[in-house]
Amino acid sequence: MDEVKKAGGTRETVTVEWNSQTAHVEVIDLPLSSLYFNPGTHRIRAQRSHNPARDKQLEEAPWETAGQGYLAHLLQADPANPTMRDAAFEKLKLSLAQFGQNDPGLVTHHGVLVNGNTRAAALRELGAQSMRVGVLPTTFTWADINAVELSLQLRKDHRRDYSYLNRLLAMEEQAQLGRTPEHIAKEFRIQTKTYHQERWILTTIRELIERSRTGSAVLSLLSWEGDQEKLKELERLYKTLSEVERDEAEVIREWRLAAILMGFSKTDVRHIDENFAKSDYLDRNLPESMGRGGEQTPDSIVVPGLGISVAGDTSKVSAARALNDQILRAKAVIEAPGDCPDSERQAARETFNAAKTAFDKAIDDAGRDARVRKRKQLAPARLADACADIDQCVIDLVEARASRTLDVPAFDDALLQLRKSLAKLADQAERIDTAGDGVAWLAHATAAGAGE
């Protein structure tokens, strides 16, 4: 930096914003070999748990070759599946090869990358020797550095988004720093209610991770990467149902979370609703070894120190949780590192596959019944739409008469067509065995019209 200042002339700077503050920092050219990937970057926070052994190395020695190598791997990997190469990284690499580096990165005085970690990884693979970076003041704390990274990432012109789970972790970090929900929502350019939804989702995922723990096997955050929309739909449904029937909401929550973990599509997961909970779709397809819903008799919970018993969860809620726990633990064992015994892994696969088969059949049954219900409701729904159209026609007719713009012959022809349509409807409606007053009225009205 001293050399750049002594050289004189016009110097490049970059504007840095953090916590409503602004600074202009010098940009210099630094050897890529002197730069360090940031182990605390929000970009790969969730992905670090992909390999617990390498993550432990990174935690213990973040600036050594092993830890930096793991960061380099995660920066070029697919956020949802770190064993695969990320297509977005390949596009960035191609852009850098064709056009070079447009915007400078950002580093601390020690050479730790605050912004530009992914670009640095791509430039290294391209064989570049140096990278243009702005250097933050020595007075910056790690809290300031994280705030700068977040501010840069959330600009509308950023090139590569955080993965969904990394956004959730960044919000959580801001909350731990004492930021209000309103402030965090503004920073992330979302509504406050969306912020609360995101926190509910992260809390739910953390709960599931703890419930999946069995021995040394445990699920990671990555197990839910890519399930953003399914989790958001679940939060909205759970919030609505829990205000009316808490137990039913809990059962649906457990079953939907299990279906999401097993990889069912969003349309399939939607079939797990109130009708699904009230029916025996899942119970009749589950193996005996995986438990059944049973009667909804509340368990008793004794309040410590008082000796008072209060109603706990119903057995159906408990059964749903127990089933989900089986699935969570089986998935954790399946995804555990290679030192897991083959017999244990095979048993977990059998449990997981049995549950998935049961859910698949149950969802298929529910979907078939939903289609039947839709056909039953289709005719009344179309009549309701027709009534709404006629009500709007009354308004349009009044306005047309007032402005003297009504096409009377066309209106008269349309009414005659309506009479023909009603006559066809009456002919079919009269064949209903348990016809009510509405059908009787329609038959009388069309018969009178036909007589005239």
Short mmCIF file of C-alpha atoms in Angstrom, two decimals, residues 11 19 32 39 45 284 327 337:
data_model
loop_
_atom_site.label_atom_id
_atom_site.label_comp_id
_atom_site.label_asym_id
_atom_site.label_seq_id
_atom_site.Cartn_x
_atom_site.Cartn_y
_atom_site.Cartn_z
CA ARG A 11 -5.30 5.49 -7.41
CA ASN A 19 -23.92 -0.92 9.51
CA LEU A 32 -2.95 -15.03 -4.97
CA PRO A 39 -13.30 -19.78 7.02
CA ARG A 45 -21.16 -21.86 6.19
CA ARG A 284 -52.74 -48.76 6.38
CA ILE A 327 -36.67 -41.87 9.30
CA PRO A 337 -18.98 -41.47 6.87
#
